[in-house]
């Protein structure tokens, strides 16, 4: 199990306990299966974006709160070669395989941000089960290398280097490898934080 996954699990436990929630209570609040909460906390499940977004919203924190831990203030400057792989995601949601996605944070050291920018690389897996999932927020993708397929509702888009797409994440979607090739793209994910009543 990777150190990054351990750190994510420890942060999740800390946040859940700070809200005085059991694993079952957090699962109910997030609309997730309690086994997902347990697996993430133990580092036994590969992280994926959709359940993490549900969990962070239920806890009232940003997605980046689980994915980084630096508390620097002011601007955050990343030099070439300083990207940090924050979490290795197998797909953008748990029930399908869009290929292996590696997320490299471009703002891991910037606290209290409203956007989470990543450089994402896709290694195709050969799987063809593509279940779409939606979540609150917005996403911006910019193609860097290779081609990326974006299923968005009933539409399909192919993102080539130098092209971009911006969409509301609430519409069921999936970002995946295109025609069995690897790719790299810039992604900026915005997920609104749910305020506690």
XYZ file of N, CA and C in Angstrom:
591
model
N 0.853 -1.178 0.000
C 0.000 0.000 0.000
C 0.894 1.235 0.000
N 0.599 2.185 -0.857
C 1.431 3.386 -1.016
C 1.267 4.313 0.184
N 2.350 5.052 0.490
C 2.316 6.015 1.597
C 1.230 7.052 1.385
N 1.023 7.475 0.109
C -0.018 8.472 -0.177
C -1.382 7.948 0.258
N -1.680 6.654 -0.023
C -2.958 6.073 0.355
C -3.106 6.042 1.870
N -2.028 5.717 2.596
C -2.063 5.737 4.060
C -2.397 7.131 4.571
N -1.782 8.151 3.978
C -2.005 9.524 4.409
C -3.467 9.918 4.174
N -4.016 9.542 3.035
C -5.414 9.847 2.745
C -6.320 9.195 3.781
N -6.062 7.934 4.102
C -6.874 7.225 5.088
C -6.797 7.863 6.465
N -5.584 8.250 6.870
C -5.425 8.903 8.182
C -6.170 10.232 8.223
N -6.102 10.979 7.127
C -6.818 12.272 7.095
C -8.318 12.053 7.181
N -8.800 11.027 6.478
C -10.229 10.740 6.501
C -10.684 10.393 7.911
N -9.920 9.575 8.613
C -10.247 9.220 9.999
C -10.269 10.477 10.868
N -9.260 11.323 10.731
C -9.169 12.552 11.531
C -10.374 13.447 11.290
N -10.735 13.647 10.029
C -11.878 14.509 9.702
C -13.190 13.900 10.195
N -13.350 12.604 10.001
C -14.586 11.938 10.437
C -14.732 12.058 11.955
N -13.641 11.801 12.679
C -13.704 11.875 14.137
C -13.896 13.307 14.626
N -13.366 14.287 13.911
C -13.567 15.692 14.278
C -15.041 16.081 14.168
N -15.769 15.407 13.292
C -17.212 15.648 13.141
C -18.032 14.717 14.041
N -17.342 13.925 14.879
C -17.996 12.993 15.799
C -18.923 12.032 15.053
N -18.408 11.497 13.944
C -19.190 10.580 13.122
C -18.574 9.186 13.144
N -19.431 8.181 13.183
C -18.956 6.813 12.995
C -18.787 6.593 11.487
N -18.161 5.487 11.117
C -18.034 5.168 9.693
C -19.410 5.048 9.053
N -20.347 4.414 9.765
C -21.702 4.241 9.245
C -22.400 5.593 9.069
N -22.252 6.483 10.034
C -22.883 7.800 9.932
C -22.316 8.603 8.764
N -20.993 8.541 8.556
C -20.400 9.242 7.423
C -20.891 8.645 6.116
N -20.972 7.339 6.041
C -21.466 6.676 4.832
C -22.890 7.139 4.514
N -23.746 7.200 5.524
C -25.127 7.651 5.322
C -25.160 9.108 4.863
N -24.356 9.953 5.504
C -24.319 11.367 5.152
C -23.808 11.571 3.727
N -22.848 10.738 3.307
C -22.240 10.872 1.976
C -23.001 10.107 0.901
N -23.973 9.296 1.308
C -24.688 8.475 0.332
C -23.784 7.407 -0.263
N -22.866 6.889 0.557
C -21.903 5.891 0.103
C -22.047 4.627 0.936
N -21.526 3.538 0.437
C -21.509 2.277 1.161
C -20.468 2.378 2.278
N -20.788 1.876 3.448
C -19.855 1.941 4.578
C -18.556 1.206 4.257
N -18.605 0.213 3.388
C -17.394 -0.524 3.014
C -16.409 0.378 2.266
N -16.923 1.379 1.538
C -16.045 2.342 0.860
C -15.303 3.172 1.896
N -16.034 3.629 2.932
C -15.404 4.409 4.004
C -14.336 3.566 4.695
N -14.685 2.351 5.077
C -13.735 1.467 5.761
C -12.518 1.205 4.882
N -12.759 0.897 3.616
C -11.658 0.602 2.717
C -10.723 1.773 2.521
N -11.283 2.971 2.364
C -10.448 4.162 2.201
C -9.630 4.433 3.452
N -10.251 4.291 4.615
C -9.535 4.539 5.863
C -8.416 3.529 6.093
N -8.631 2.285 5.663
C -7.621 1.242 5.845
C -6.607 1.211 4.707
N -6.882 1.973 3.630
C -5.980 1.982 2.494
C -6.117 0.757 1.614
N -7.207 0.004 1.749
C -7.388 -1.235 0.995
C -8.121 -1.058 -0.321
N -8.821 0.048 -0.501
C -9.535 0.291 -1.757
C -8.774 1.320 -2.570
N -8.673 1.128 -3.881
C -8.089 2.207 -4.683
C -9.017 3.415 -4.636
N -8.449 4.584 -4.394
C -9.245 5.802 -4.326
C -9.857 6.097 -5.677
N -11.019 6.690 -5.708
C -11.610 7.150 -6.952
C -12.353 8.448 -6.691
N -12.489 9.237 -7.697
C -12.933 10.610 -7.546
C -14.366 10.742 -7.030
N -15.317 10.006 -7.593
C -16.727 10.194 -7.229
C -16.994 9.959 -5.742
N -16.568 8.828 -5.142
C -16.841 8.673 -3.716
C -16.073 9.670 -2.854
N -14.861 10.033 -3.275
C -14.106 11.031 -2.505
C -14.836 12.367 -2.491
N -15.422 12.742 -3.618
C -16.177 13.993 -3.680
C -17.396 13.925 -2.766
N -18.114 12.793 -2.787
C -19.272 12.635 -1.900
C -18.847 12.753 -0.434
N -17.737 12.124 -0.097
C -17.259 12.122 1.288
C -16.798 13.517 1.705
N -16.032 14.204 0.851
C -15.558 15.538 1.217
C -16.718 16.511 1.367
N -17.727 16.382 0.508
C -18.910 17.249 0.647
C -19.627 16.970 1.960
N -19.736 15.702 2.322
C -20.401 15.351 3.579
C -19.630 15.875 4.785
N -18.302 16.000 4.641
C -17.472 16.510 5.733
C -17.283 18.025 5.664
N -17.752 18.656 4.572
C -17.638 20.104 4.442
C -16.229 20.581 4.149
N -15.442 19.766 3.428
C -14.081 20.148 3.086
C -13.873 20.033 1.579
N -12.763 20.624 1.092
C -12.401 20.528 -0.319
C -11.877 19.133 -0.629
N -11.953 18.754 -1.895
C -11.360 17.497 -2.349
C -9.869 17.468 -2.021
N -9.190 18.596 -2.234
C -7.761 18.668 -1.984
C -7.382 18.453 -0.537
N -8.306 18.651 0.395
C -8.004 18.434 1.808
C -7.587 16.988 2.052
N -8.210 16.044 1.360
C -7.831 14.641 1.515
C -6.590 14.289 0.706
N -6.331 15.045 -0.345
C -5.291 14.650 -1.283
C -3.957 15.344 -1.065
N -3.877 16.303 -0.149
C -2.601 16.944 0.160
C -2.551 17.277 1.643
N -1.370 17.711 2.094
C -1.277 18.004 3.522
C -0.371 19.188 3.856
N 0.094 19.904 2.891
C 0.960 21.049 3.169
C 0.099 22.249 3.551
N 0.511 23.002 4.527
C -0.270 24.140 5.001
C 0.394 25.486 4.694
N 1.138 25.570 3.602
C 1.784 26.829 3.222
C 0.729 27.873 2.876
N 1.085 29.146 3.025
C 0.168 30.221 2.664
C 0.739 31.000 1.490
N -0.073 31.848 0.885
C 0.377 32.647 -0.250
C 0.340 31.846 -1.532
N 0.928 32.397 -2.604
C 0.914 31.676 -3.873
C 1.709 30.383 -3.766
N 1.342 29.450 -4.585
C 2.061 28.176 -4.610
C 2.648 27.996 -5.997
N 3.961 28.053 -6.094
C 4.677 27.972 -7.365
C 5.259 26.574 -7.515
N 4.995 25.932 -8.660
C 5.503 24.595 -8.922
C 6.455 24.667 -10.102
N 7.726 24.347 -9.851
C 8.707 24.320 -10.929
C 8.568 23.029 -11.723
N 9.083 23.055 -12.944
C 9.057 21.875 -13.789
C 9.717 20.715 -13.037
N 9.067 19.592 -13.043
C 9.614 18.422 -12.376
C 9.247 18.299 -10.910
N 8.496 19.259 -10.357
C 8.135 19.213 -8.937
C 6.737 18.669 -8.682
N 6.042 18.236 -9.723
C 4.701 17.713 -9.510
C 4.764 16.516 -8.575
N 3.777 16.425 -7.714
C 3.712 15.340 -6.747
C 2.507 14.472 -7.068
N 2.746 13.150 -7.211
C 1.604 12.261 -7.430
C 0.869 12.143 -6.111
N -0.360 12.653 -6.081
C -1.086 12.705 -4.820
C -1.892 11.458 -4.550
N -2.467 10.876 -5.577
C -3.275 9.686 -5.402
C -3.326 8.961 -6.728
N -3.190 7.673 -6.702
C -3.308 6.903 -7.942
C -4.738 6.400 -8.021
N -5.430 6.807 -9.067
C -6.830 6.443 -9.235
C -6.967 5.449 -10.376
N -7.721 4.392 -10.137
C -7.917 3.413 -11.199
C -8.946 3.917 -12.195
N -9.927 4.646 -11.750
C -10.928 5.197 -12.651
C -11.573 6.391 -11.988
N -12.419 7.077 -12.695
C -13.094 8.232 -12.113
C -14.300 7.834 -11.284
N -14.619 6.582 -11.209
C -15.630 6.101 -10.282
C -15.433 4.612 -10.074
N -16.035 4.037 -9.039
C -15.657 2.707 -8.588
C -16.162 1.570 -9.458
N -17.236 1.742 -10.215
C -17.857 0.600 -10.881
C -17.356 0.338 -12.289
N -16.444 1.108 -12.813
C -15.960 0.854 -14.159
C -14.466 1.075 -14.220
N -13.879 0.726 -15.370
C -12.437 0.860 -15.516
C -12.133 1.715 -16.721
N -11.714 2.940 -16.491
C -11.405 3.865 -17.581
C -9.923 3.829 -17.922
N -9.199 2.906 -17.341
C -7.752 2.867 -17.472
C -7.138 3.334 -16.173
N -5.840 3.162 -16.038
C -5.160 3.626 -14.830
C -4.856 5.108 -14.966
N -5.363 5.897 -14.029
C -5.156 7.336 -14.037
C -4.222 7.710 -12.897
N -3.146 8.428 -13.201
C -2.241 8.936 -12.180
C -2.435 10.439 -12.082
N -2.726 10.923 -10.880
C -2.996 12.335 -10.636
C -1.766 12.999 -10.034
N -1.274 14.040 -10.685
C -0.138 14.810 -10.179
C -0.643 16.206 -9.824
N -0.645 16.519 -8.551
C -1.190 17.792 -8.090
C -0.307 18.959 -8.497
N -0.939 20.038 -8.928
C -0.232 21.282 -9.227
C -0.457 22.314 -8.134
N -1.177 21.927 -7.070
C -1.445 22.882 -5.987
C -1.515 22.189 -4.637
N -0.801 21.095 -4.477
C -0.874 20.332 -3.220
C -0.495 21.177 -2.012
N 0.347 22.180 -2.215
C 0.778 23.006 -1.091
C -0.041 24.260 -0.883
N -1.118 24.434 -1.613
C -1.932 25.645 -1.507
C -3.197 25.333 -0.719
N -3.268 25.779 0.541
C -4.466 25.516 1.332
C -5.628 26.420 0.924
N -6.816 26.045 1.354
C -8.025 26.859 1.172
C -8.286 27.246 -0.269
N -7.989 26.362 -1.183
C -8.265 26.657 -2.587
C -9.655 26.147 -2.958
N -10.185 26.673 -4.029
C -11.504 26.271 -4.506
C -11.420 25.394 -5.741
N -10.229 25.292 -6.329
C -10.010 24.453 -7.499
C -8.899 23.472 -7.176
N -8.935 22.321 -7.822
C -7.872 21.334 -7.687
C -7.312 21.039 -9.072
N -6.155 21.640 -9.417
C -5.548 21.392 -10.723
C -4.612 20.178 -10.676
N -4.692 19.353 -11.711
C -3.880 18.151 -11.797
C -3.338 17.988 -13.216
N -2.187 17.352 -13.343
C -1.767 16.755 -14.598
C -2.109 15.279 -14.429
N -2.865 14.731 -15.376
C -3.322 13.352 -15.266
C -2.790 12.560 -16.452
N -2.212 11.414 -16.162
C -1.792 10.503 -17.223
C -2.708 9.282 -17.189
N -3.053 8.797 -18.386
C -3.907 7.618 -18.510
C -3.101 6.507 -19.161
N -3.127 5.331 -18.552
C -2.583 4.125 -19.154
C -3.771 3.214 -19.420
N -4.045 2.877 -20.685
C -5.227 2.069 -20.990
C -5.190 0.704 -20.301
N -6.366 0.210 -19.952
C -6.468 -1.071 -19.259
C -7.059 -2.162 -20.139
N -7.698 -1.791 -21.237
C -8.339 -2.783 -22.099
C -9.769 -3.091 -21.719
N -10.235 -2.573 -20.595
C -11.616 -2.806 -20.173
C -12.571 -1.972 -21.020
N -13.780 -2.486 -21.196
C -14.763 -1.762 -22.009
C -16.035 -1.424 -21.242
N -16.103 -1.747 -19.956
C -17.269 -1.407 -19.137
C -17.149 0.054 -18.724
N -17.994 0.908 -19.299
C -17.875 2.345 -19.042
C -19.163 2.887 -18.426
N -19.254 2.852 -17.107
C -20.412 3.404 -16.414
C -20.136 4.871 -16.096
N -21.072 5.734 -16.432
C -20.907 7.161 -16.195
C -21.396 7.518 -14.796
N -20.797 8.566 -14.223
C -21.205 9.019 -12.895
C -21.150 10.541 -12.861
N -22.056 11.152 -12.114
C -22.067 12.600 -11.958
C -21.836 12.983 -10.509
N -21.384 14.201 -10.309
C -21.194 14.751 -8.967
C -21.263 16.266 -9.097
N -21.501 16.956 -8.008
C -21.590 18.408 -8.072
C -20.254 19.016 -8.450
N -20.305 20.141 -9.144
C -19.084 20.859 -9.466
C -18.899 21.060 -10.951
N -17.677 21.426 -11.316
C -17.321 21.696 -12.703
C -15.928 21.136 -12.955
N -15.648 20.808 -14.222
C -14.329 20.306 -14.592
C -13.871 20.973 -15.879
N -12.582 21.251 -15.940
C -11.946 21.789 -17.142
C -10.791 20.858 -17.492
N -10.754 20.390 -18.739
C -9.686 19.512 -19.205
C -9.005 20.144 -20.411
N -7.669 20.002 -20.476
C -6.885 20.525 -21.592
C -5.924 19.428 -22.035
N -6.036 19.009 -23.285
C -5.209 17.925 -23.802
C -3.752 18.324 -23.952
N -2.851 17.450 -23.494
C -1.412 17.686 -23.600
C -0.740 16.694 -24.550
N -1.018 15.406 -24.365
C -0.421 14.364 -25.192
C -1.457 13.280 -25.440
N -1.425 12.669 -26.627
C -2.356 11.597 -26.939
C -3.783 12.121 -27.027
N -4.727 11.203 -27.006
C -6.135 11.567 -27.094
C -6.900 10.975 -25.922
N -7.860 11.738 -25.430
C -8.677 11.347 -24.284
C -10.132 11.355 -24.722
N -10.874 10.323 -24.348
C -12.301 10.284 -24.667
C -13.094 10.711 -23.442
N -14.049 11.607 -23.660
C -14.929 12.061 -22.590
C -16.344 11.689 -22.974
N -16.952 10.814 -22.187
C -18.371 10.506 -22.346
C -19.100 11.468 -21.419
N -20.040 12.225 -21.973
C -20.750 13.247 -21.203
C -22.229 13.110 -21.537
N -22.997 12.517 -20.623
C -24.391 12.227 -20.927
C -24.437 11.279 -22.115
N -25.163 11.659 -23.162
C -25.266 10.847 -24.373
C -24.240 11.214 -25.425
N -23.384 12.168 -25.134
C -22.404 12.656 -26.114
C -21.015 12.070 -25.860
N -20.227 11.956 -26.924
C -18.831 11.533 -26.828
C -17.950 12.613 -27.431
N -16.877 12.952 -26.746
C -15.913 13.937 -27.222
C -14.532 13.311 -27.195
N -13.697 13.662 -28.152
C -12.305 13.233 -28.148
C -11.453 14.483 -28.034
N -10.653 14.518 -26.983
C -9.811 15.670 -26.685
C -8.408 15.406 -27.225
N -7.975 16.237 -28.171
C -6.644 16.139 -28.760
C -5.721 17.157 -28.088
N -4.403 17.006 -28.244
C -3.491 18.003 -27.676
C -3.849 19.415 -28.151
N -3.869 20.346 -27.208
C -4.195 21.732 -27.528
C -5.674 22.041 -27.491
N -6.525 21.046 -27.278
C -7.981 21.266 -27.200
C -8.419 21.194 -25.741
N -9.578 21.796 -25.454
C -10.076 21.792 -24.076
C -11.572 21.541 -24.057
N -12.055 21.176 -22.889
C -13.487 20.995 -22.655
C -13.778 21.441 -21.223
N -14.908 22.087 -21.029
C -15.338 22.571 -19.719
C -16.778 22.108 -19.556
N -17.088 21.454 -18.441
C -18.447 20.941 -18.288
C -18.884 20.924 -16.829
N -20.212 20.873 -16.659
C -20.805 20.705 -15.335
C -20.715 19.229 -14.976
N -20.139 18.925 -13.826
C -19.893 17.544 -13.424
C -21.149 16.805 -12.985
N -22.243 17.521 -12.767
C -23.477 16.884 -12.309
C -24.036 15.944 -13.373
N -23.746 16.232 -14.650
C -24.161 15.350 -15.744
C -23.275 14.105 -15.696
N -23.867 12.904 -15.737
C -23.041 11.687 -15.702
C -21.984 11.714 -16.805
N -20.744 11.391 -16.432
C -19.629 11.493 -17.371
C -18.525 10.534 -16.989
N -17.575 10.361 -17.894
C -16.373 9.594 -17.607
C -15.272 10.032 -18.553
N -14.070 10.157 -18.024
C -12.883 10.490 -18.804
C -12.081 9.205 -18.910
N -11.678 8.820 -20.135
C -11.030 7.524 -20.295
C -10.039 7.508 -21.452
N -9.248 6.455 -21.478
C -8.293 6.261 -22.565
C -9.054 6.107 -23.880
N -8.477 6.602 -24.962
C -9.119 6.544 -26.274
C -8.356 5.604 -27.193
N -9.064 4.615 -27.736
C -8.510 3.663 -28.701
C -7.222 3.004 -28.219
N -7.199 2.643 -26.947
C -6.076 1.884 -26.416
C -4.748 2.608 -26.348
N -4.783 3.925 -26.307
C -3.533 4.683 -26.245
C -3.433 5.463 -24.938
N -2.201 5.685 -24.501
C -1.981 6.501 -23.320
C -2.166 7.968 -23.657
N -2.376 8.775 -22.648
C -2.573 10.210 -22.869
C -2.215 10.967 -21.605
N -2.067 12.278 -21.766
C -1.803 13.172 -20.638
C -2.634 14.427 -20.842
N -3.240 14.920 -19.763
C -4.028 16.144 -19.862
C -3.999 16.910 -18.556
N -4.287 18.191 -18.658
C -4.443 19.060 -17.504
C -5.914 19.033 -17.116
N -6.193 18.871 -15.844
C -7.573 18.889 -15.358
C -7.662 19.847 -14.185
N -8.709 20.634 -14.170
C -8.983 21.519 -13.051
C -10.389 21.177 -12.565
N -10.489 20.689 -11.327
C -11.754 20.223 -10.775
C -12.219 21.196 -9.697
N -13.446 21.645 -9.834
C -14.059 22.489 -8.805
C -15.219 21.713 -8.199
N -15.195 21.558 -6.894
C -16.289 20.912 -6.186
C -16.726 21.828 -5.066
N -17.986 22.275 -5.075
C -18.442 23.163 -3.996
C -18.422 22.441 -2.662
N -18.071 23.161 -1.627
C -18.046 22.607 -0.285
C -19.414 22.816 0.330
N -19.963 21.756 0.876
C -21.263 21.836 1.531
C -21.101 22.460 2.903
N -21.840 23.480 3.147
C -21.769 24.162 4.456
C -22.655 23.419 5.451
N -22.151 23.288 6.676
C -22.947 22.640 7.711
C -24.046 23.577 8.176
N -25.186 22.975 8.504
C -26.334 23.781 8.944
C -26.139 24.286 10.354
